[in-house]
JSON list of C-alpha atoms in Angstrom, two decimals:
[
{"chain": "A", "resi": 28, "resn": "MET", "atom": "CA", "xyz": [8.99, 10.69, 20.53]},
{"chain": "A", "resi": 29, "resn": "ASN", "atom": "CA", "xyz": [5.76, 12.64, 20.40]},
{"chain": "A", "resi": 30, "resn": "THR", "atom": "CA", "xyz": [2.68, 10.59, 21.20]},
{"chain": "A", "resi": 31, "resn": "PHE", "atom": "CA", "xyz": [-0.77, 11.52, 20.03]},
{"chain": "A", "resi": 32, "resn": "ASN", "atom": "CA", "xyz": [-3.64, 11.51, 22.44]},
{"chain": "A", "resi": 33, "resn": "VAL", "atom": "CA", "xyz": [-7.18, 11.05, 21.23]},
{"chain": "A", "resi": 34, "resn": "PRO", "atom": "CA", "xyz": [-8.82, 14.40, 21.98]},
{"chain": "A", "resi": 35, "resn": "THR", "atom": "CA", "xyz": [-12.08, 14.44, 23.90]},
{"chain": "A", "resi": 36, "resn": "ARG", "atom": "CA", "xyz": [-14.91, 16.84, 23.25]},
{"chain": "A", "resi": 37, "resn": "GLU", "atom": "CA", "xyz": [-13.55, 19.17, 25.93]},
{"chain": "A", "resi": 38, "resn": "ASP", "atom": "CA", "xyz": [-10.13, 19.26, 24.22]},
{"chain": "A", "resi": 39, "resn": "VAL", "atom": "CA", "xyz": [-11.30, 20.54, 20.84]},
{"chain": "A", "resi": 40, "resn": "SER", "atom": "CA", "xyz": [-12.56, 23.78, 19.31]},
{"chain": "A", "resi": 41, "resn": "THR", "atom": "CA", "xyz": [-16.22, 24.79, 19.47]},
{"chain": "A", "resi": 42, "resn": "ASN", "atom": "CA", "xyz": [-16.63, 23.91, 15.79]},
{"chain": "A", "resi": 43, "resn": "ASN", "atom": "CA", "xyz": [-15.17, 20.45, 16.38]},
{"chain": "A", "resi": 44, "resn": "GLN", "atom": "CA", "xyz": [-17.34, 19.99, 19.48]},
{"chain": "A", "resi": 45, "resn": "ALA", "atom": "CA", "xyz": [-20.41, 20.41, 17.27]},
{"chain": "A", "resi": 46, "resn": "ILE", "atom": "CA", "xyz": [-19.00, 17.84, 14.84]},
{"chain": "A", "resi": 47, "resn": "PHE", "atom": "CA", "xyz": [-18.33, 15.44, 17.74]},
{"chain": "A", "resi": 48, "resn": "ASP", "atom": "CA", "xyz": [-21.96, 15.88, 18.81]},
{"chain": "A", "resi": 49, "resn": "ASN", "atom": "CA", "xyz": [-23.18, 15.05, 15.28]},
{"chain": "A", "resi": 50, "resn": "LEU", "atom": "CA", "xyz": [-20.89, 12.01, 15.08]},
{"chain": "A", "resi": 51, "resn": "ASN", "atom": "CA", "xyz": [-22.17, 10.81, 18.44]},
{"chain": "A", "resi": 52, "resn": "LYS", "atom": "CA", "xyz": [-25.75, 11.24, 17.22]},
{"chain": "A", "resi": 53, "resn": "GLY", "atom": "CA", "xyz": [-25.13, 9.44, 13.93]},
{"chain": "A", "resi": 54, "resn": "LEU", "atom": "CA", "xyz": [-22.64, 6.74, 14.89]},
{"chain": "A", "resi": 55, "resn": "GLY", "atom": "CA", "xyz": [-23.06, 6.48, 18.64]},
{"chain": "A", "resi": 56, "resn": "PHE", "atom": "CA", "xyz": [-19.41, 7.45, 19.19]},
{"chain": "A", "resi": 57, "resn": "VAL", "atom": "CA", "xyz": [-16.58, 9.54, 17.78]},
{"chain": "A", "resi": 58, "resn": "PRO", "atom": "CA", "xyz": [-14.07, 7.23, 16.07]},
{"chain": "A", "resi": 59, "resn": "ASN", "atom": "CA", "xyz": [-10.55, 7.80, 17.38]},
{"chain": "A", "resi": 60, "resn": "LEU", "atom": "CA", "xyz": [-9.24, 8.66, 13.93]},
{"chain": "A", "resi": 61, "resn": "TYR", "atom": "CA", "xyz": [-11.88, 11.36, 13.44]},
{"chain": "A", "resi": 62, "resn": "ALA", "atom": "CA", "xyz": [-11.10, 12.73, 16.91]},
{"chain": "A", "resi": 63, "resn": "THR", "atom": "CA", "xyz": [-7.44, 12.87, 15.93]},
{"chain": "A", "resi": 64, "resn": "TYR", "atom": "CA", "xyz": [-8.29, 15.10, 12.97]},
{"chain": "A", "resi": 65, "resn": "ALA", "atom": "CA", "xyz": [-9.74, 17.51, 15.58]},
{"chain": "A", "resi": 66, "resn": "HIS", "atom": "CA", "xyz": [-6.23, 18.42, 16.77]},
{"chain": "A", "resi": 67, "resn": "SER", "atom": "CA", "xyz": [-6.67, 20.89, 13.90]},
{"chain": "A", "resi": 68, "resn": "ASP", "atom": "CA", "xyz": [-9.49, 23.42, 14.07]},
{"chain": "A", "resi": 69, "resn": "THR", "atom": "CA", "xyz": [-10.30, 22.80, 10.39]},
{"chain": "A", "resi": 70, "resn": "ALA", "atom": "CA", "xyz": [-9.11, 19.34, 9.32]},
{"chain": "A", "resi": 71, "resn": "LEU", "atom": "CA", "xyz": [-12.00, 17.29, 10.71]},
{"chain": "A", "resi": 72, "resn": "GLU", "atom": "CA", "xyz": [-14.66, 19.35, 8.97]},
{"chain": "A", "resi": 73, "resn": "ASN", "atom": "CA", "xyz": [-12.64, 19.50, 5.76]},
{"chain": "A", "resi": 74, "resn": "TYR", "atom": "CA", "xyz": [-12.03, 15.74, 5.78]},
{"chain": "A", "resi": 75, "resn": "LEU", "atom": "CA", "xyz": [-15.66, 14.85, 6.50]},
{"chain": "A", "resi": 76, "resn": "ASN", "atom": "CA", "xyz": [-16.84, 17.16, 3.72]},
{"chain": "A", "resi": 77, "resn": "PHE", "atom": "CA", "xyz": [-14.42, 15.46, 1.32]},
{"chain": "A", "resi": 78, "resn": "ALA", "atom": "CA", "xyz": [-15.24, 11.93, 2.50]},
{"chain": "A", "resi": 79, "resn": "ASN", "atom": "CA", "xyz": [-19.00, 12.51, 2.35]},
{"chain": "A", "resi": 80, "resn": "ALA", "atom": "CA", "xyz": [-19.03, 14.38, -0.97]},
{"chain": "A", "resi": 81, "resn": "LYS", "atom": "CA", "xyz": [-21.26, 13.18, -3.80]},
{"chain": "A", "resi": 82, "resn": "THR", "atom": "CA", "xyz": [-19.78, 10.44, -5.94]},
{"chain": "A", "resi": 83, "resn": "SER", "atom": "CA", "xyz": [-20.80, 8.19, -8.80]},
{"chain": "A", "resi": 84, "resn": "LEU", "atom": "CA", "xyz": [-19.67, 5.17, -6.78]},
{"chain": "A", "resi": 85, "resn": "SER", "atom": "CA", "xyz": [-22.14, 3.19, -4.69]},
{"chain": "A", "resi": 86, "resn": "ALA", "atom": "CA", "xyz": [-21.57, 2.57, -0.97]},
{"chain": "A", "resi": 87, "resn": "LYS", "atom": "CA", "xyz": [-20.39, -0.96, -1.80]},
{"chain": "A", "resi": 88, "resn": "GLU", "atom": "CA", "xyz": [-18.00, 0.28, -4.48]},
{"chain": "A", "resi": 89, "resn": "LYS", "atom": "CA", "xyz": [-16.58, 2.84, -2.06]},
{"chain": "A", "resi": 90, "resn": "GLU", "atom": "CA", "xyz": [-15.84, 0.06, 0.43]},
{"chain": "A", "resi": 91, "resn": "VAL", "atom": "CA", "xyz": [-14.06, -1.98, -2.25]},
{"chain": "A", "resi": 92, "resn": "VAL", "atom": "CA", "xyz": [-11.76, 1.00, -2.89]},
{"chain": "A", "resi": 93, "resn": "ASN", "atom": "CA", "xyz": [-11.32, 1.76, 0.82]},
{"chain": "A", "resi": 94, "resn": "LEU", "atom": "CA", "xyz": [-10.29, -1.82, 1.57]},
{"chain": "A", "resi": 95, "resn": "ALA", "atom": "CA", "xyz": [-7.86, -2.14, -1.35]},
{"chain": "A", "resi": 96, "resn": "VAL", "atom": "CA", "xyz": [-6.20, 1.22, -0.64]},
{"chain": "A", "resi": 97, "resn": "SER", "atom": "CA", "xyz": [-5.95, 0.64, 3.11]},
{"chain": "A", "resi": 98, "resn": "GLN", "atom": "CA", "xyz": [-4.32, -2.76, 2.50]},
{"chain": "A", "resi": 99, "resn": "VAL", "atom": "CA", "xyz": [-1.70, -1.31, 0.14]},
{"chain": "A", "resi": 100, "resn": "ASN", "atom": "CA", "xyz": [-1.00, 1.46, 2.66]},
{"chain": "A", "resi": 101, "resn": "ASP", "atom": "CA", "xyz": [-0.94, -1.08, 5.51]},
{"chain": "A", "resi": 102, "resn": "CYS", "atom": "CA", "xyz": [-3.32, 0.92, 7.72]},
{"chain": "A", "resi": 103, "resn": "ILE", "atom": "CA", "xyz": [-4.72, -1.33, 10.44]},
{"chain": "A", "resi": 104, "resn": "TYR", "atom": "CA", "xyz": [-7.12, 1.36, 11.65]},
{"chain": "A", "resi": 105, "resn": "CYS", "atom": "CA", "xyz": [-8.77, 1.84, 8.24]},
{"chain": "A", "resi": 106, "resn": "LEU", "atom": "CA", "xyz": [-8.69, -1.88, 7.48]},
{"chain": "A", "resi": 107, "resn": "SER", "atom": "CA", "xyz": [-10.51, -2.52, 10.76]},
{"chain": "A", "resi": 108, "resn": "ALA", "atom": "CA", "xyz": [-13.07, 0.27, 10.24]},
{"chain": "A", "resi": 109, "resn": "HIS", "atom": "CA", "xyz": [-13.77, -0.66, 6.61]},
{"chain": "A", "resi": 110, "resn": "THR", "atom": "CA", "xyz": [-14.00, -4.37, 7.39]},
{"chain": "A", "resi": 111, "resn": "ALA", "atom": "CA", "xyz": [-16.82, -3.48, 9.80]},
{"chain": "A", "resi": 112, "resn": "ILE", "atom": "CA", "xyz": [-18.42, -1.12, 7.27]},
{"chain": "A", "resi": 113, "resn": "GLY", "atom": "CA", "xyz": [-18.00, -3.70, 4.50]},
{"chain": "A", "resi": 114, "resn": "LYS", "atom": "CA", "xyz": [-19.91, -6.23, 6.61]},
{"chain": "A", "resi": 115, "resn": "MET", "atom": "CA", "xyz": [-22.65, -3.62, 7.22]},
{"chain": "A", "resi": 116, "resn": "ASN", "atom": "CA", "xyz": [-22.84, -3.29, 3.41]},
{"chain": "A", "resi": 117, "resn": "GLY", "atom": "CA", "xyz": [-23.44, -7.03, 3.06]},
{"chain": "A", "resi": 118, "resn": "PHE", "atom": "CA", "xyz": [-19.97, -8.28, 2.13]},
{"chain": "A", "resi": 119, "resn": "SER", "atom": "CA", "xyz": [-18.81, -11.64, 3.48]},
{"chain": "A", "resi": 120, "resn": "ASP", "atom": "CA", "xyz": [-15.49, -12.13, 5.27]},
{"chain": "A", "resi": 121, "resn": "GLU", "atom": "CA", "xyz": [-14.13, -13.86, 2.13]},
{"chain": "A", "resi": 122, "resn": "GLN", "atom": "CA", "xyz": [-15.18, -10.98, -0.13]},
{"chain": "A", "resi": 123, "resn": "ILE", "atom": "CA", "xyz": [-13.57, -8.46, 2.22]},
{"chain": "A", "resi": 124, "resn": "LEU", "atom": "CA", "xyz": [-10.29, -10.41, 2.17]},
{"chain": "A", "resi": 125, "resn": "GLU", "atom": "CA", "xyz": [-10.39, -10.50, -1.63]},
{"chain": "A", "resi": 126, "resn": "PHE", "atom": "CA", "xyz": [-11.03, -6.75, -1.92]},
{"chain": "A", "resi": 127, "resn": "ARG", "atom": "CA", "xyz": [-8.12, -6.14, 0.47]},
{"chain": "A", "resi": 128, "resn": "ALA", "atom": "CA", "xyz": [-5.95, -8.26, -1.85]},
{"chain": "A", "resi": 129, "resn": "GLY", "atom": "CA", "xyz": [-7.16, -6.21, -4.83]},
{"chain": "A", "resi": 130, "resn": "PHE", "atom": "CA", "xyz": [-9.58, -8.53, -6.58]},
{"chain": "A", "resi": 131, "resn": "SER", "atom": "CA", "xyz": [-13.02, -10.17, -6.53]},
{"chain": "A", "resi": 132, "resn": "SER", "atom": "CA", "xyz": [-13.57, -13.76, -7.63]},
{"chain": "A", "resi": 133, "resn": "ASP", "atom": "CA", "xyz": [-17.35, -13.48, -7.90]},
{"chain": "A", "resi": 134, "resn": "ASN", "atom": "CA", "xyz": [-18.04, -10.05, -9.45]},
{"chain": "A", "resi": 135, "resn": "ALA", "atom": "CA", "xyz": [-16.24, -8.91, -12.61]},
{"chain": "A", "resi": 136, "resn": "LYS", "atom": "CA", "xyz": [-17.13, -5.25, -12.12]},
{"chain": "A", "resi": 137, "resn": "LEU", "atom": "CA", "xyz": [-15.93, -5.12, -8.50]},
{"chain": "A", "resi": 138, "resn": "ASN", "atom": "CA", "xyz": [-12.87, -7.11, -9.57]},
{"chain": "A", "resi": 139, "resn": "ALA", "atom": "CA", "xyz": [-11.96, -4.37, -12.07]},
{"chain": "A", "resi": 140, "resn": "LEU", "atom": "CA", "xyz": [-12.54, -1.69, -9.42]},
{"chain": "A", "resi": 141, "resn": "ALA", "atom": "CA", "xyz": [-10.46, -3.45, -6.76]},
{"chain": "A", "resi": 142, "resn": "LYS", "atom": "CA", "xyz": [-7.60, -4.02, -9.22]},
{"chain": "A", "resi": 143, "resn": "LEU", "atom": "CA", "xyz": [-7.71, -0.36, -10.27]},
{"chain": "A", "resi": 144, "resn": "ALA", "atom": "CA", "xyz": [-7.73, 0.97, -6.69]},
{"chain": "A", "resi": 145, "resn": "LYS", "atom": "CA", "xyz": [-4.81, -1.29, -5.75]},
{"chain": "A", "resi": 146, "resn": "ASN", "atom": "CA", "xyz": [-2.86, -0.37, -8.90]},
{"chain": "A", "resi": 147, "resn": "ILE", "atom": "CA", "xyz": [-3.38, 3.39, -8.50]},
{"chain": "A", "resi": 148, "resn": "THR", "atom": "CA", "xyz": [-2.24, 3.21, -4.88]},
{"chain": "A", "resi": 149, "resn": "GLU", "atom": "CA", "xyz": [0.76, 0.97, -5.47]},
{"chain": "A", "resi": 150, "resn": "ASN", "atom": "CA", "xyz": [1.94, 3.02, -8.45]},
{"chain": "A", "resi": 151, "resn": "ARG", "atom": "CA", "xyz": [1.10, 6.45, -6.99]},
{"chain": "A", "resi": 152, "resn": "GLY", "atom": "CA", "xyz": [-1.25, 7.26, -9.83]},
{"chain": "A", "resi": 153, "resn": "LYS", "atom": "CA", "xyz": [0.87, 5.88, -12.66]},
{"chain": "A", "resi": 154, "resn": "THR", "atom": "CA", "xyz": [-1.90, 3.44, -13.51]},
{"chain": "A", "resi": 155, "resn": "ASP", "atom": "CA", "xyz": [-1.17, 0.39, -15.63]},
{"chain": "A", "resi": 156, "resn": "GLU", "atom": "CA", "xyz": [-2.91, 0.74, -19.02]},
{"chain": "A", "resi": 157, "resn": "ALA", "atom": "CA", "xyz": [-4.25, -2.84, -18.97]},
{"chain": "A", "resi": 158, "resn": "VAL", "atom": "CA", "xyz": [-5.80, -2.32, -15.54]},
{"chain": "A", "resi": 159, "resn": "LEU", "atom": "CA", "xyz": [-7.40, 0.91, -16.72]},
{"chain": "A", "resi": 160, "resn": "GLU", "atom": "CA", "xyz": [-8.73, -0.72, -19.89]},
{"chain": "A", "resi": 161, "resn": "ASN", "atom": "CA", "xyz": [-10.19, -3.58, -17.81]},
{"chain": "A", "resi": 162, "resn": "PHE", "atom": "CA", "xyz": [-11.94, -0.96, -15.60]},
{"chain": "A", "resi": 163, "resn": "PHE", "atom": "CA", "xyz": [-13.58, 0.66, -18.64]},
{"chain": "A", "resi": 164, "resn": "ASN", "atom": "CA", "xyz": [-14.44, -2.72, -20.18]},
{"chain": "A", "resi": 165, "resn": "ALA", "atom": "CA", "xyz": [-16.25, -3.64, -16.95]},
{"chain": "A", "resi": 166, "resn": "GLY", "atom": "CA", "xyz": [-18.67, -0.77, -17.57]},
{"chain": "A", "resi": 167, "resn": "TYR", "atom": "CA", "xyz": [-17.11, 2.07, -15.64]},
{"chain": "A", "resi": 168, "resn": "THR", "atom": "CA", "xyz": [-16.90, 5.58, -17.09]},
{"chain": "A", "resi": 169, "resn": "LYS", "atom": "CA", "xyz": [-14.31, 8.35, -17.06]},
{"chain": "A", "resi": 170, "resn": "GLY", "atom": "CA", "xyz": [-16.41, 10.00, -14.35]},
{"chain": "A", "resi": 171, "resn": "ASN", "atom": "CA", "xyz": [-16.17, 6.81, -12.27]},
{"chain": "A", "resi": 172, "resn": "LEU", "atom": "CA", "xyz": [-12.40, 6.88, -12.80]},
{"chain": "A", "resi": 173, "resn": "ILE", "atom": "CA", "xyz": [-12.07, 10.41, -11.45]},
{"chain": "A", "resi": 174, "resn": "ASP", "atom": "CA", "xyz": [-14.32, 9.56, -8.49]},
{"chain": "A", "resi": 175, "resn": "THR", "atom": "CA", "xyz": [-12.20, 6.47, -7.79]},
{"chain": "A", "resi": 176, "resn": "ILE", "atom": "CA", "xyz": [-8.99, 8.49, -7.87]},
{"chain": "A", "resi": 177, "resn": "SER", "atom": "CA", "xyz": [-10.58, 11.02, -5.49]},
{"chain": "A", "resi": 178, "resn": "LEU", "atom": "CA", "xyz": [-11.54, 8.20, -3.14]},
{"chain": "A", "resi": 179, "resn": "VAL", "atom": "CA", "xyz": [-8.00, 6.77, -3.27]},
{"chain": "A", "resi": 180, "resn": "GLY", "atom": "CA", "xyz": [-6.79, 10.21, -2.16]},
{"chain": "A", "resi": 181, "resn": "ASP", "atom": "CA", "xyz": [-9.42, 10.46, 0.57]},
{"chain": "A", "resi": 182, "resn": "LYS", "atom": "CA", "xyz": [-8.52, 7.07, 2.01]},
{"chain": "A", "resi": 183, "resn": "THR", "atom": "CA", "xyz": [-4.78, 7.67, 1.69]},
{"chain": "A", "resi": 184, "resn": "ILE", "atom": "CA", "xyz": [-5.14, 10.79, 3.85]},
{"chain": "A", "resi": 185, "resn": "SER", "atom": "CA", "xyz": [-6.71, 8.76, 6.66]},
{"chain": "A", "resi": 186, "resn": "ASN", "atom": "CA", "xyz": [-4.17, 5.98, 6.20]},
{"chain": "A", "resi": 187, "resn": "TYR", "atom": "CA", "xyz": [-1.37, 8.50, 6.61]},
{"chain": "A", "resi": 188, "resn": "VAL", "atom": "CA", "xyz": [-2.99, 10.20, 9.61]},
{"chain": "A", "resi": 189, "resn": "HIS", "atom": "CA", "xyz": [-3.20, 6.87, 11.40]},
{"chain": "A", "resi": 190, "resn": "SER", "atom": "CA", "xyz": [0.21, 5.64, 10.31]},
{"chain": "A", "resi": 191, "resn": "THR", "atom": "CA", "xyz": [1.74, 8.83, 11.71]},
{"chain": "A", "resi": 192, "resn": "THR", "atom": "CA", "xyz": [-0.29, 9.18, 14.92]},
{"chain": "A", "resi": 193, "resn": "LYS", "atom": "CA", "xyz": [-0.86, 5.51, 15.74]},
{"chain": "A", "resi": 194, "resn": "VAL", "atom": "CA", "xyz": [-4.00, 6.27, 17.77]},
{"chain": "A", "resi": 195, "resn": "PRO", "atom": "CA", "xyz": [-5.74, 3.17, 19.16]},
{"chain": "A", "resi": 196, "resn": "VAL", "atom": "CA", "xyz": [-8.03, 1.20, 16.85]},
{"chain": "A", "resi": 197, "resn": "ASP", "atom": "CA", "xyz": [-11.58, 1.38, 18.22]},
{"chain": "A", "resi": 198, "resn": "PHE", "atom": "CA", "xyz": [-13.15, -1.17, 15.85]},
{"chain": "A", "resi": 199, "resn": "PRO", "atom": "CA", "xyz": [-12.75, -4.96, 15.91]},
{"chain": "A", "resi": 200, "resn": "VAL", "atom": "CA", "xyz": [-9.17, -5.34, 14.64]},
{"chain": "A", "resi": 201, "resn": "ALA", "atom": "CA", "xyz": [-8.89, -6.73, 11.12]},
{"chain": "A", "resi": 202, "resn": "GLN", "atom": "CA", "xyz": [-6.78, -9.83, 10.86]},
{"chain": "A", "resi": 203, "resn": "PRO", "atom": "CA", "xyz": [-3.60, -9.75, 8.76]},
{"chain": "A", "resi": 204, "resn": "LEU", "atom": "CA", "xyz": [-4.09, -10.63, 5.13]},
{"chain": "A", "resi": 205, "resn": "GLU", "atom": "CA", "xyz": [-2.59, -14.03, 4.39]},
{"chain": "A", "resi": 206, "resn": "THR", "atom": "CA", "xyz": [-2.14, -14.58, 0.69]},
{"chain": "A", "resi": 207, "resn": "GLU", "atom": "CA", "xyz": [-2.76, -18.30, 0.96]},
{"chain": "A", "resi": 208, "resn": "THR", "atom": "CA", "xyz": [-6.29, -17.64, 2.32]},
{"chain": "A", "resi": 209, "resn": "VAL", "atom": "CA", "xyz": [-7.38, -15.63, -0.72]}
]
């Protein structure tokens, strides 16, 4: 079987070296998953442009989607990274577990968003009409819907990259979701 190394700065193209330098400046390190994108001369830049594109969703809303999608796709790397980012955005451990399970017990709007993200991912875009109606009734717009679908796609790409390459997780590892704890 082919194994995937995590490329270092010296292993990647000049363009990717510059991106590594910017990631080091901004984050203090280059996450293993981002480094893995750099096996391609273009994928890392393309992915970061997509992931950092303007959206109508807030940083907290993006994390709700990222957590729900990564749970459905069973991506331990993204669950670990977005658990850490969720905490940086002020979410508690309990809230993070709920978002991973596709709901929120204390915020109706985030509940509708988590349910939608989970439903879109589970059903590969064949969204349940009641879930969609609940999303709109919670105050979201058609623009928010399109941005959510785009984010589901963004996160699914990373989930698939990790699921295929299995590079080491370089964040505190998220614990398995136990349904009886949520």
